[in-house]
Coordinates of C-alpha atoms in Angstrom, one line a residue:
X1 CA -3.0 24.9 -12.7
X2 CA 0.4 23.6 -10.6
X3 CA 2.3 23.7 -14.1
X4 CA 0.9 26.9 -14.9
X5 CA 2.1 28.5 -12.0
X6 CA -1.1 29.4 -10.6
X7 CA -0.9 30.2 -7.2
X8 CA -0.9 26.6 -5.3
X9 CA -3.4 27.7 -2.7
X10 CA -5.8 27.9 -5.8
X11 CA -5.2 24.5 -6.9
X12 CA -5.6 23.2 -3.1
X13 CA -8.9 24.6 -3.0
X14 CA -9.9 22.8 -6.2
X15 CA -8.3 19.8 -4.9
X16 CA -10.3 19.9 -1.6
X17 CA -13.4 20.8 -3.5
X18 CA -13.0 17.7 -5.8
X19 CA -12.5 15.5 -2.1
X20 CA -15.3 17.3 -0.9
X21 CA -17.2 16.3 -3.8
X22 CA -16.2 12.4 -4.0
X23 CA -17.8 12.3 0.0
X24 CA -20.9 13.4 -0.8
X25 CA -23.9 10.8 0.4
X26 CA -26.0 12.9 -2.2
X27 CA -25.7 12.5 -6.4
X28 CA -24.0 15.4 -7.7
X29 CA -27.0 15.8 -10.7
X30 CA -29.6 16.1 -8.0
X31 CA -27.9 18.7 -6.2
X32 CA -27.3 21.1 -9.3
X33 CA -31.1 20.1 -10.5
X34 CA -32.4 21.2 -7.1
X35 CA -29.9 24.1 -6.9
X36 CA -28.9 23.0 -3.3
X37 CA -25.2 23.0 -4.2
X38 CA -24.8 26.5 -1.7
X39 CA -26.1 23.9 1.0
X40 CA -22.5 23.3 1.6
X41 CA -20.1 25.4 3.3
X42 CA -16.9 24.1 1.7
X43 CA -18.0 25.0 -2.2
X44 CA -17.3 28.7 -2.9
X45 CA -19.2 30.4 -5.6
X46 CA -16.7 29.8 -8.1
X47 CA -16.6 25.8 -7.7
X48 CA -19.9 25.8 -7.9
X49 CA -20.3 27.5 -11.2
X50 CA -17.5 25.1 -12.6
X51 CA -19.3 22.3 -11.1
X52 CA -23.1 23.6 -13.0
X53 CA -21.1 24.4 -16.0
X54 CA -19.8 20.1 -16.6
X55 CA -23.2 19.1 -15.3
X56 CA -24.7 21.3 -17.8
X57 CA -22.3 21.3 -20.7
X58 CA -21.0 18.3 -19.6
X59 CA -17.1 20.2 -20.1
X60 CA -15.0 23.1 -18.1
X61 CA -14.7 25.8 -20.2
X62 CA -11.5 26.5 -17.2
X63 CA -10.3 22.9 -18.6
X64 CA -10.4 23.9 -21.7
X65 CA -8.4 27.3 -21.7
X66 CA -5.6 25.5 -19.5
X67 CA -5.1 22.7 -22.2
X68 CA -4.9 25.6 -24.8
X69 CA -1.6 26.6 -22.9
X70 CA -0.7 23.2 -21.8
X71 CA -1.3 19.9 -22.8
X72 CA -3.4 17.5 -21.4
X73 CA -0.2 15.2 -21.5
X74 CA 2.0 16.6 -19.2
X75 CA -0.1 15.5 -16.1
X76 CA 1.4 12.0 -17.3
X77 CA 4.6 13.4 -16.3
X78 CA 3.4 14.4 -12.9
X79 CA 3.0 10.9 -12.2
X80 CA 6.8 10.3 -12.3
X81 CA 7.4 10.5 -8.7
X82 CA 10.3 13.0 -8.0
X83 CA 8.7 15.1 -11.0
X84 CA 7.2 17.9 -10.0
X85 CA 4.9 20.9 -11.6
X86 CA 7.6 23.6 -11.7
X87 CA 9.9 20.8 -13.9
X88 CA 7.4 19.9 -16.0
X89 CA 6.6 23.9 -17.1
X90 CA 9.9 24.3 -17.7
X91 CA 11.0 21.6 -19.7
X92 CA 8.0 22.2 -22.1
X93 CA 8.7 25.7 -22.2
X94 CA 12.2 25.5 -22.9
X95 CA 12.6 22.2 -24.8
X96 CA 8.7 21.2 -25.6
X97 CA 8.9 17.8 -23.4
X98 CA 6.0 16.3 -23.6
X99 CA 6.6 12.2 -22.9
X100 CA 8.6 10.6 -20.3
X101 CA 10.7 9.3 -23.5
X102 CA 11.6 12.8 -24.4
X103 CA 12.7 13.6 -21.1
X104 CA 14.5 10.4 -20.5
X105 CA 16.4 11.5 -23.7
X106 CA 16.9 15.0 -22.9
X107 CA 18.5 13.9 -19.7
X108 CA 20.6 11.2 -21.1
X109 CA 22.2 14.1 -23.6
X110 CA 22.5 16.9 -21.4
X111 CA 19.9 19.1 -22.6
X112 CA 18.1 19.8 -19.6
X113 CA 21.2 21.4 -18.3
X114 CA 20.0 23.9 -20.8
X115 CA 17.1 24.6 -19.3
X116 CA 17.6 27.8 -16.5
X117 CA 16.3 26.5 -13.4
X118 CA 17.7 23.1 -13.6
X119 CA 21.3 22.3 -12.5
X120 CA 23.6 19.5 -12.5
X121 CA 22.3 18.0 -9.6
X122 CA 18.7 18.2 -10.5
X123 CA 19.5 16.7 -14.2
X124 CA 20.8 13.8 -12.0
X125 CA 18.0 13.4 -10.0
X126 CA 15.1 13.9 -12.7
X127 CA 17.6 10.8 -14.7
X128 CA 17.2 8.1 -12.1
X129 CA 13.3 9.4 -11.3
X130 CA 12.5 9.3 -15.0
X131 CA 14.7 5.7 -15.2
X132 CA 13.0 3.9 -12.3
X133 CA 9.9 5.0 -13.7
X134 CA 10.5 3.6 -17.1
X135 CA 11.7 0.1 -15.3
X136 CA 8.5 -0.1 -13.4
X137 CA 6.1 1.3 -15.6
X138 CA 4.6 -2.1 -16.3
X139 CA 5.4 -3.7 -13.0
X140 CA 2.3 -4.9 -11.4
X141 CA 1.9 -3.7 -7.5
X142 CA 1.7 -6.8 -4.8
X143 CA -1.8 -6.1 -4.1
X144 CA -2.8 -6.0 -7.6
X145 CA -1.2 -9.5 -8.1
X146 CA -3.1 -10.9 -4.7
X147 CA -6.1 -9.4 -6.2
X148 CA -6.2 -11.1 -9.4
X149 CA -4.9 -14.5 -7.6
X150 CA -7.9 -14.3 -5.2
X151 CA -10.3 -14.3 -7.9
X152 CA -8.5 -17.0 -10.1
X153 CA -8.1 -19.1 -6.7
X154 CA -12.0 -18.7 -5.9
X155 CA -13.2 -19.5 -9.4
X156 CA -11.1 -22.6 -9.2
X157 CA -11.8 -23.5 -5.8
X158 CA -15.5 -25.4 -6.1
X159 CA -13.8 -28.1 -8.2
X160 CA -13.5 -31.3 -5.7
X161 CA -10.6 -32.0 -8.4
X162 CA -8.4 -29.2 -7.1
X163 CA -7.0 -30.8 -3.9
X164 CA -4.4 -27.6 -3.4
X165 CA -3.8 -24.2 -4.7
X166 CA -1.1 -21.1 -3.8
X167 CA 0.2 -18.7 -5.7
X168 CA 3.7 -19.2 -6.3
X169 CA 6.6 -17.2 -7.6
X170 CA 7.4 -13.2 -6.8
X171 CA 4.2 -13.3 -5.5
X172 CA 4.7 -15.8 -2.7
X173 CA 8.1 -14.7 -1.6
X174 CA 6.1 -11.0 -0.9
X175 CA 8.0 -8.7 -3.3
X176 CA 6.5 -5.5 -3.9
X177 CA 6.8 -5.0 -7.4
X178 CA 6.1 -8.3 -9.5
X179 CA 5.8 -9.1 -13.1
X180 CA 3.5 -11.7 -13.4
X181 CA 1.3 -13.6 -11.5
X182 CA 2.1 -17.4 -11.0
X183 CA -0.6 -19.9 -9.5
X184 CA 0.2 -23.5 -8.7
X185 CA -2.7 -26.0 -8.0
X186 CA -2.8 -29.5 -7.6
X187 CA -5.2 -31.7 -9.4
X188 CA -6.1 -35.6 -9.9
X189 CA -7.8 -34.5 -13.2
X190 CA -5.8 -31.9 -14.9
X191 CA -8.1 -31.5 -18.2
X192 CA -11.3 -30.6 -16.1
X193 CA -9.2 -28.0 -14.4
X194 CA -7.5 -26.8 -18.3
X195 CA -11.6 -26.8 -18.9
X196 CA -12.6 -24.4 -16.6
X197 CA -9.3 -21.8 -16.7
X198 CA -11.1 -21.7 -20.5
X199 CA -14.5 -20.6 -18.9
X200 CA -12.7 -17.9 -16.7
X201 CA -14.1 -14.4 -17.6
X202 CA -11.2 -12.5 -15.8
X203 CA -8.7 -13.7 -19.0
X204 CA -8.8 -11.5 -21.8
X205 CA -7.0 -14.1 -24.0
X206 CA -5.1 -17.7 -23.2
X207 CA -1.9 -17.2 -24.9
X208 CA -0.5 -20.4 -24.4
X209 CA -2.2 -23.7 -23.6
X210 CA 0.2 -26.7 -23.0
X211 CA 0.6 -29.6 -21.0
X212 CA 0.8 -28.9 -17.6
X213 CA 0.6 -24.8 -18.5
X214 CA -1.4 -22.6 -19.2
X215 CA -0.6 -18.7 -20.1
X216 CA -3.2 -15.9 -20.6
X217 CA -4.1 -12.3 -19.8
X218 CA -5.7 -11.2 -17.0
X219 CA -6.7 -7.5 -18.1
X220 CA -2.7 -5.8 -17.4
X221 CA -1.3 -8.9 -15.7
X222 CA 0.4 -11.9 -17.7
X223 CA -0.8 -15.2 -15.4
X224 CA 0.7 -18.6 -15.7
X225 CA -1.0 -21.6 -14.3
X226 CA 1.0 -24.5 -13.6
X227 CA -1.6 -28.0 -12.9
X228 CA 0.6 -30.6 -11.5
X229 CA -0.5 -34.2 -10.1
X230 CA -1.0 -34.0 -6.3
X231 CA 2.2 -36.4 -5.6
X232 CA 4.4 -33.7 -7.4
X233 CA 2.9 -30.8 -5.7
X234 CA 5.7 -30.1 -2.7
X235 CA 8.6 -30.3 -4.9
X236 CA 7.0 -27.8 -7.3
X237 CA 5.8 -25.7 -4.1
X238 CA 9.7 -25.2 -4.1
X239 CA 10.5 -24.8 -7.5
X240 CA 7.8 -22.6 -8.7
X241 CA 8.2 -20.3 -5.7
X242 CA 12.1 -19.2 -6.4
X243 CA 14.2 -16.8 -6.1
X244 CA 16.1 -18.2 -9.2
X245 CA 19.4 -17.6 -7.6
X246 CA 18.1 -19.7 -4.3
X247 CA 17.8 -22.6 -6.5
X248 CA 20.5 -22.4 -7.9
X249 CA 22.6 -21.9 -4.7
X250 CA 20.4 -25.6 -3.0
X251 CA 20.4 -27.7 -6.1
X252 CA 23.2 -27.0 -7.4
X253 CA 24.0 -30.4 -9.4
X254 CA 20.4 -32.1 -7.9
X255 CA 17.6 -32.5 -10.1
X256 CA 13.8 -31.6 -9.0
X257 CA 13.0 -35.1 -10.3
X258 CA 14.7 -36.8 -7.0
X259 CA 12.4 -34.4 -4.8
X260 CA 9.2 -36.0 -6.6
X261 CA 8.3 -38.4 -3.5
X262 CA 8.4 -35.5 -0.7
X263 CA 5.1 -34.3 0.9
X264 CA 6.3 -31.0 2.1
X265 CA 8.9 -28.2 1.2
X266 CA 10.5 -29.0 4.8
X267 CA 11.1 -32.3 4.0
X268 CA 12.7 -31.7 0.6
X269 CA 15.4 -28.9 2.5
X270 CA 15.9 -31.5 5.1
X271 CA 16.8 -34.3 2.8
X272 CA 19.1 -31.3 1.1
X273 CA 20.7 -30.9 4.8
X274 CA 19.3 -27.4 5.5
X275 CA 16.5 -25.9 7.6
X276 CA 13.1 -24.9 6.2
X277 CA 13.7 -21.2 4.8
X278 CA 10.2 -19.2 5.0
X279 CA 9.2 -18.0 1.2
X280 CA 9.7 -14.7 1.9
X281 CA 14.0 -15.2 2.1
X282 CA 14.8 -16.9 -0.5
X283 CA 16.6 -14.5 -2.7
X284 CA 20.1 -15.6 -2.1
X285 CA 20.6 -13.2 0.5
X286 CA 23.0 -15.6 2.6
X287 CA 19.9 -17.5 4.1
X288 CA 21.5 -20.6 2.3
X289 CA 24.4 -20.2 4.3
X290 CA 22.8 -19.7 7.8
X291 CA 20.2 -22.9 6.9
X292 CA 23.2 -24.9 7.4
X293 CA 23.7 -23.7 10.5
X294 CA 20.7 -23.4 12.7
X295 CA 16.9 -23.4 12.4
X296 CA 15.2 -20.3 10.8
X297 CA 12.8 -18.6 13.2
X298 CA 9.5 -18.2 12.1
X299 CA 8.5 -14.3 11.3
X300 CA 5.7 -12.9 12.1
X301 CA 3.0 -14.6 10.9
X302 CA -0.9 -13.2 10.6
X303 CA -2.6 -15.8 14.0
X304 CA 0.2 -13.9 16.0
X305 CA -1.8 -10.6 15.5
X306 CA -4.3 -9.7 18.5
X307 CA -5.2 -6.7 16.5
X308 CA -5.5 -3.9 13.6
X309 CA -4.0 -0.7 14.6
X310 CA -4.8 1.5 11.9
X311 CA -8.0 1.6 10.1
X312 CA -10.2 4.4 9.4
X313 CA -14.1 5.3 8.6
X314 CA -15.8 7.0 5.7
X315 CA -19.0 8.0 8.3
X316 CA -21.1 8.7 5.0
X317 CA -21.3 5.2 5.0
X318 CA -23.1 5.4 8.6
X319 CA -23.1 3.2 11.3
X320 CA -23.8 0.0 9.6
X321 CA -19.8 0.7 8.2
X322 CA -18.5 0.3 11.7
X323 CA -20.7 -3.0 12.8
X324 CA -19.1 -4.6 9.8
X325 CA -15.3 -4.0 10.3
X326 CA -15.8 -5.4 13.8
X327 CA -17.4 -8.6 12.7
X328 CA -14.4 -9.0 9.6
X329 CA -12.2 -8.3 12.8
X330 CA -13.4 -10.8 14.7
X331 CA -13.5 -13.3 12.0
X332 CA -9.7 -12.7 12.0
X333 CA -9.2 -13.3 15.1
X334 CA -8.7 -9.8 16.3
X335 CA -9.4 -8.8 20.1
X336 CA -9.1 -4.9 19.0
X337 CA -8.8 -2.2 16.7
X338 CA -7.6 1.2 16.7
X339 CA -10.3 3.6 14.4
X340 CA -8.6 6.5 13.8
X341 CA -10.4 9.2 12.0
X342 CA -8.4 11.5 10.1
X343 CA -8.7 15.3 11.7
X344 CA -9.4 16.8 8.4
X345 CA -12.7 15.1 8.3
X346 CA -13.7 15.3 11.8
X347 CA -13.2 19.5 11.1
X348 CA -14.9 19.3 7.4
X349 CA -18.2 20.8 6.8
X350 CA -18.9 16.9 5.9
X351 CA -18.4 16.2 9.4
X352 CA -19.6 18.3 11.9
X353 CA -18.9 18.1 15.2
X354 CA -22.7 16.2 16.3
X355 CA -21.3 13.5 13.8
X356 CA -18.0 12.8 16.0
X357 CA -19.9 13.0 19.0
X358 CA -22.1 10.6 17.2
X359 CA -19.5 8.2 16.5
X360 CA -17.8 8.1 19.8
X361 CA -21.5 7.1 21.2
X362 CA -21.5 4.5 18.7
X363 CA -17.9 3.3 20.1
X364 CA -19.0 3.1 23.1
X365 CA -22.4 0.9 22.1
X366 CA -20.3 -1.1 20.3
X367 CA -17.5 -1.7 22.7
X368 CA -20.2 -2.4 26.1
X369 CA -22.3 -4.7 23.1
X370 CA -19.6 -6.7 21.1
X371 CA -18.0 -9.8 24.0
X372 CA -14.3 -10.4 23.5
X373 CA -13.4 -7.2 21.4
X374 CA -12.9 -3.5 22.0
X375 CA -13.0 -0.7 19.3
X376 CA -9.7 2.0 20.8
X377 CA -11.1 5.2 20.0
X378 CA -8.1 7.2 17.7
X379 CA -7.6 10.2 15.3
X380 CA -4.7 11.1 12.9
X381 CA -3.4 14.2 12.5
X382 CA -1.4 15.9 10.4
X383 CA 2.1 17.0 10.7
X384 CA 2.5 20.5 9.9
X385 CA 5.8 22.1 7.9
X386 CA 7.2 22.9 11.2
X387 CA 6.5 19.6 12.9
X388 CA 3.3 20.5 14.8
X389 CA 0.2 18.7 15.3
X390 CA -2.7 20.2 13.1
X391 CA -5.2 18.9 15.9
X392 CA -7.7 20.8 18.1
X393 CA -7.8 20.0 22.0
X394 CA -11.2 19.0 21.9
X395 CA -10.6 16.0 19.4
X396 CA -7.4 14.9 21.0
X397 CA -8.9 14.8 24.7
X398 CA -11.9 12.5 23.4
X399 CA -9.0 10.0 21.2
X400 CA -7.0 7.6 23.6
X401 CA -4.7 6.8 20.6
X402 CA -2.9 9.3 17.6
X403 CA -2.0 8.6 14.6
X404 CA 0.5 11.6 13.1
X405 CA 1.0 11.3 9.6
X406 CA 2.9 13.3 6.6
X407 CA -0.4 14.3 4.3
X408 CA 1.5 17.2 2.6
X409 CA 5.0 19.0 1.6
X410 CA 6.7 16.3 0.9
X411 CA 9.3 17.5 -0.7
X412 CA 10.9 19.5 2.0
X413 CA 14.6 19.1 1.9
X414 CA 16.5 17.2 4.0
X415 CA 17.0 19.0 7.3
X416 CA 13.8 20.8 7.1
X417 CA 12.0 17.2 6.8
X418 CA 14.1 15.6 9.1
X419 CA 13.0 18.6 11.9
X420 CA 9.5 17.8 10.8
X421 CA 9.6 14.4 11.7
X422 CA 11.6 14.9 14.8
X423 CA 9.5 17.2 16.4
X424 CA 6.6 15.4 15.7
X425 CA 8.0 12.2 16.9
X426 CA 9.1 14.0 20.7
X427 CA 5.7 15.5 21.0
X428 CA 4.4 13.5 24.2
X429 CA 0.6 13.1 22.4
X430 CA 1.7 11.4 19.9
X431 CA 1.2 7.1 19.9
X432 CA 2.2 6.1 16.1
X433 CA 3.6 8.0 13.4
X434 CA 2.1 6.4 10.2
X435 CA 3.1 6.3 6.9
X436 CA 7.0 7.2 7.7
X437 CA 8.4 7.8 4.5
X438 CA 5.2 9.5 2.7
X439 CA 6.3 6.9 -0.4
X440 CA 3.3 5.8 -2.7
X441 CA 3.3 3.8 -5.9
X442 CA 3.6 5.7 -9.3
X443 CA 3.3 9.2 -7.4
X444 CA 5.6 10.0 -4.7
X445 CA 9.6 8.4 -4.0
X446 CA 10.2 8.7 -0.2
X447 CA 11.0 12.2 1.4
X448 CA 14.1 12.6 2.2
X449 CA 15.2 13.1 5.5
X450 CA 17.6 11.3 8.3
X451 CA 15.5 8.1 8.7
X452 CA 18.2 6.7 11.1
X453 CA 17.7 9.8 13.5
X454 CA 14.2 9.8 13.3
X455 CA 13.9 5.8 14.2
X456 CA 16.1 6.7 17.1
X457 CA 13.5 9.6 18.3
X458 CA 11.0 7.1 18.0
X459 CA 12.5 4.1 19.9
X460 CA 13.8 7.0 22.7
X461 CA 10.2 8.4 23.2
X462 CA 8.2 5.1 22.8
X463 CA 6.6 6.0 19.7
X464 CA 5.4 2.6 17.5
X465 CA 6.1 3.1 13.9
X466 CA 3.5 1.8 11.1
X467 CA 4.0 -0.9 8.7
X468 CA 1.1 0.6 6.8
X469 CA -0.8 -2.1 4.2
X470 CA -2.9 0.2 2.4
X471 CA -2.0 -1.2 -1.2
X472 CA -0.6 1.9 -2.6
X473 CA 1.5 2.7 0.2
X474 CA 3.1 -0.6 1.6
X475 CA 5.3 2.1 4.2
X476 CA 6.8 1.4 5.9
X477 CA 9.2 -0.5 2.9
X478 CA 11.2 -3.8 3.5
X479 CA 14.7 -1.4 3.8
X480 CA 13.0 0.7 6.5
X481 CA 11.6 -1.8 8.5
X482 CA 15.0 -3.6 8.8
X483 CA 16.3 -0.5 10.0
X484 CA 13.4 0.2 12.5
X485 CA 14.2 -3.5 13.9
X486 CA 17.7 -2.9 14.1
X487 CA 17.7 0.1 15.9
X488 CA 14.8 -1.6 18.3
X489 CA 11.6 0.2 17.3
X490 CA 8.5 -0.7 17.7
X491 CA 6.1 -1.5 15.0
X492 CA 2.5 -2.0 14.5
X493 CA 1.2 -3.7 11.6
X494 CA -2.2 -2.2 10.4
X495 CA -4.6 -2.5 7.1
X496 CA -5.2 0.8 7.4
X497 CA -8.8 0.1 5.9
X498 CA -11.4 2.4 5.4
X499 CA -14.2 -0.7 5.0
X500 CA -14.7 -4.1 6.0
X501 CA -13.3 -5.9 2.8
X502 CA -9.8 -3.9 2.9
X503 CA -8.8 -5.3 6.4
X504 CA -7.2 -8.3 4.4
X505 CA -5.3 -5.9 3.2
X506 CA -2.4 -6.9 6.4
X507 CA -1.3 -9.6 4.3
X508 CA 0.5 -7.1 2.5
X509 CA 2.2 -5.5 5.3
X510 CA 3.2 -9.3 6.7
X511 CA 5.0 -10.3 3.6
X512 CA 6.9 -6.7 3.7
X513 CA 7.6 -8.0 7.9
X514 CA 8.4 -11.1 7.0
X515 CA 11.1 -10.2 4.4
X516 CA 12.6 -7.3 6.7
X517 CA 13.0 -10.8 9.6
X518 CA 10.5 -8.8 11.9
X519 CA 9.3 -11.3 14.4
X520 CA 6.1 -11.9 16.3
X521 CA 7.5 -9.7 19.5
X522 CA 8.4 -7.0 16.9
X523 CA 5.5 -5.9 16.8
X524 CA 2.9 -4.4 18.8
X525 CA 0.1 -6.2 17.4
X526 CA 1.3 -9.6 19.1
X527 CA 0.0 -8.1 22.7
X528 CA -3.3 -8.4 24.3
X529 CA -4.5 -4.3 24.8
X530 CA -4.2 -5.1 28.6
X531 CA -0.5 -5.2 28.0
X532 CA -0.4 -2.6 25.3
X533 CA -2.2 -0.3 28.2
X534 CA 0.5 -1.2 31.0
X535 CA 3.6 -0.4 28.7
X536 CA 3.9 -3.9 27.1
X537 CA 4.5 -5.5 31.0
X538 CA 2.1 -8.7 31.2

């Protein structure tokens, strides 16, 4: 509809229908069957026919007429971030682009200054989009990569054999785009671990199988296993974990064979003369240099965290949802978490206002019922085009914590964005801005805005800045959260999970601190909520 040029508050209706749709406790079928679809508020007459024709016809005649005009292909393009609707109707109606090859070409030759609309500026800009795109079309995110180590790791795991496994590599050092997944494990019988990689369902094929190696497909992901003999395992802790150029830069004329005897990757840098260097720096970025010199501090690392301070809800899941985030929290050690629902459920159809009532009641239950852990009561807001808070009184008087967040008009230009933020950062209601750059894998590139002058608003008024884990996020990125510590922000790290399983999900946010040198009193995590409440004083 977008590249059509229908009008957008069309397509946001659909797109709100389709959300509307995916939180329903009740199966689709059984609602048209019963015609009970009217039953909600938030599905007009016209969704509902579209919704009765696929469930009856099982297609969209609407669906249909729009690919008549425009090909089911260019919503590919859409997923170029940078690429918007309005360029992707014009370059197929002017020059037929229908690929991201074709527009890659048509922007390397100068065509698409041809095109009315689009200027040398935008050409520019569309070239580097559609570029970094193609470079990172195949590049595998950092959850993915954890995700399909886990399960490798677990399915190995109940050999007695296997006396240590990590992942190694890209992974290890915490990089957000990797190309490969690289597992190390230490075995005193090798062949019974080559055995059982064979047996593993998650490999589509075993590409290569070799002494000490063993390379196969894991669905999208290329995975190397490397089975070493437990003497040899610290010296290929090192090896296998990299950067290339930090080996380079500490071996230098050594061999890995002289390294054979250590039992750690400390003691192998301290027989090189240097200080252990934490995975997540060694990518020749001078931290060679400074090993010589003094001892590396530790970053932050996940037993420094008292808490979560993002995660959220899905209430159709009911009650039982909440009960099991705090017993995950607790198994991590956490003394607290901050739930904060977003505002646009809390004033849905799908969630009436008995239902927030209902879950503050709960809160409270929990909170006087659960010893050693308190559940902060939170909501996240939107920030509107001009920088206000799309929150009613009544649902900010009931939250002690909120969460303002960029959930639309991203593409604001610079000032305008930069006003947004601002505004929203001085508002005195607001506790964390989440999400700062509005970046997500494969769909959006950051806004762009004056992220120095915003990080300076924040560190002025007190407002703590999220290192947000949700996988296809990872925002704040490694370049932003070195400038939020240089300029003296304060950061919270926070899964921002919606269940019990995705609270792991920090890991991913620690490797991004941990690259960026945030340290343990970075972050606002690292205090108790008694000193969180009394303005970080102990």
């Amino acid at each position: 509809m977008l590249i059509k040029e229908e009008r957008s508050d069309r397509a946001r209706v659909y797109r709100r229908a389709a959300g509307d749709i995916m939180d329903l406790s009740e199966d689709v079928t059984e609602l048209v069957r019963q015609d009970r679809l009217s039953d909600f508020d938030g599905l007009g007459v016209s969704i509902r026919e579209i919704i009765e024709e696929v469930e009856r016809e099982q297609k969209s005649s609407l669906y249909e007429a729009l690919c008549r005009e425009y090909p089911a292909e260019l919503i590919k393009l859409l997923a170029i971030p940078g690429i918007g609707p309005k360029t992707v109707r014009l370059v197929y109606n002017h020059l037929q682009i229908t690929t991201s090859q074709q527009l890659l070409e048509a922007a390397e030759n100068g065509q698409l200054l041809e095109v009315p609309g689009i200027g040398r500026k935008s050409a520019a800009n569309i070239l580097q989009a559609v570029r970094e795109h193609e470079q990172n079309i195949n590049a595998i995110t950092l959850a993915a990569g954890w995700e399909c180590a886990d399960a490798i790791m677990d399915f190995l795991q109940p050999l007695d054999i296997v006396t240590r496994i990590t992942p190694v590599g890209s992974l290890r050092r915490g990089q957000e785009l990797i190309n490969d997944v690289d597992i190390l494990v230490a075995s005193r019988d090798e062949a019974a671990v080559r055995r059982r990689l064979h047996r593993y369902p998650g490999f589509n094929s075993i590409e290569k199988d070799e002494p000490g190696h063993i390379c196969a497909q894991a669905g999208d992901i290329p995975v190397e296993m490397i089975i070493v003999p437990e003497e040899e395992y610290a010296a290929r802790l090192l090896w296998c974990t990299g950067s290339r150029a930090h080996l380079d830069k500490i071996f230098a004329d050594r061999r890995l064979e002289d390294y054979g005897h250590y039992s750690s990757e400390k003691e192998i840098y301290e027989a090189m003369r240097l200080h252990y260097i934490p995975p997540e720096y060694r990518e020749d970025w001078g931290e060679v240099e400074l090993s010589r010199l003094r001892e590396w501090p530790e970053p932050v690392r996940q037993e420094d965290l008292m808490g979560d301070f993002h995660v959220r809800l899905n209430w159709e899941q009911g009650a039982s949802a909440l009960r099991e985030m705090v017993a995950a929290a607790q198994a991590m050690g956490y003394r607290y978490m901050i739930l904060a629902i977003p505002v646009k459920e809390v004033k849905s159809q799908l969630f009436v206002r008995e239902h927030w009532r209902q879950l503050l009641h709960e809160i409270d239950e929990l909170n006087d019922s659960t010893a050693g852990f308190h559940i902060v009561k939170g909501i996240e807001c939107d920030i509107a085009e001009d920088g206000n808070l799309e929150i009613e009184d009544t649902y900010e008087r009931d939250a002690d914590f909120v969460v303002a967040a960029v959930n639309s008009k991203y593409r604001l230009g610079y000032d305008e964005q930069t006003r947004r933020l601002l505004r929203a950062v001085e508002n005195p209601s607001v506790d964390m801005i989440a999400r700062l750059s509005g970046r997500a894998f494969y769909q959006r590139l950051r806004m762009k805005m004056d992220y120095d002058a915003v990080i300076r608003a924040a560190v002025k008024c007190g407002v703590a800045l999220e290192i947000s884990s949700r996988p296809e996020y990872l925002d704040m990125d490694e370049g932003l959260i070195r400038i939020a510590k240089r300029l003296g922000a304060k950061m919270a790290l926070s899964s921002d999970a919606s269940c019990a399983a995705e609270l792991k999900n920090i890991r991913l946010g620690l490797k991004m601190a941990r690259r960026a040198g945030v340290m343990k009193e970075d972050v606002q995590n690292s205090m108790s909520l008694a000193r969180l409440r009394s303005g970080g004083r102990e």
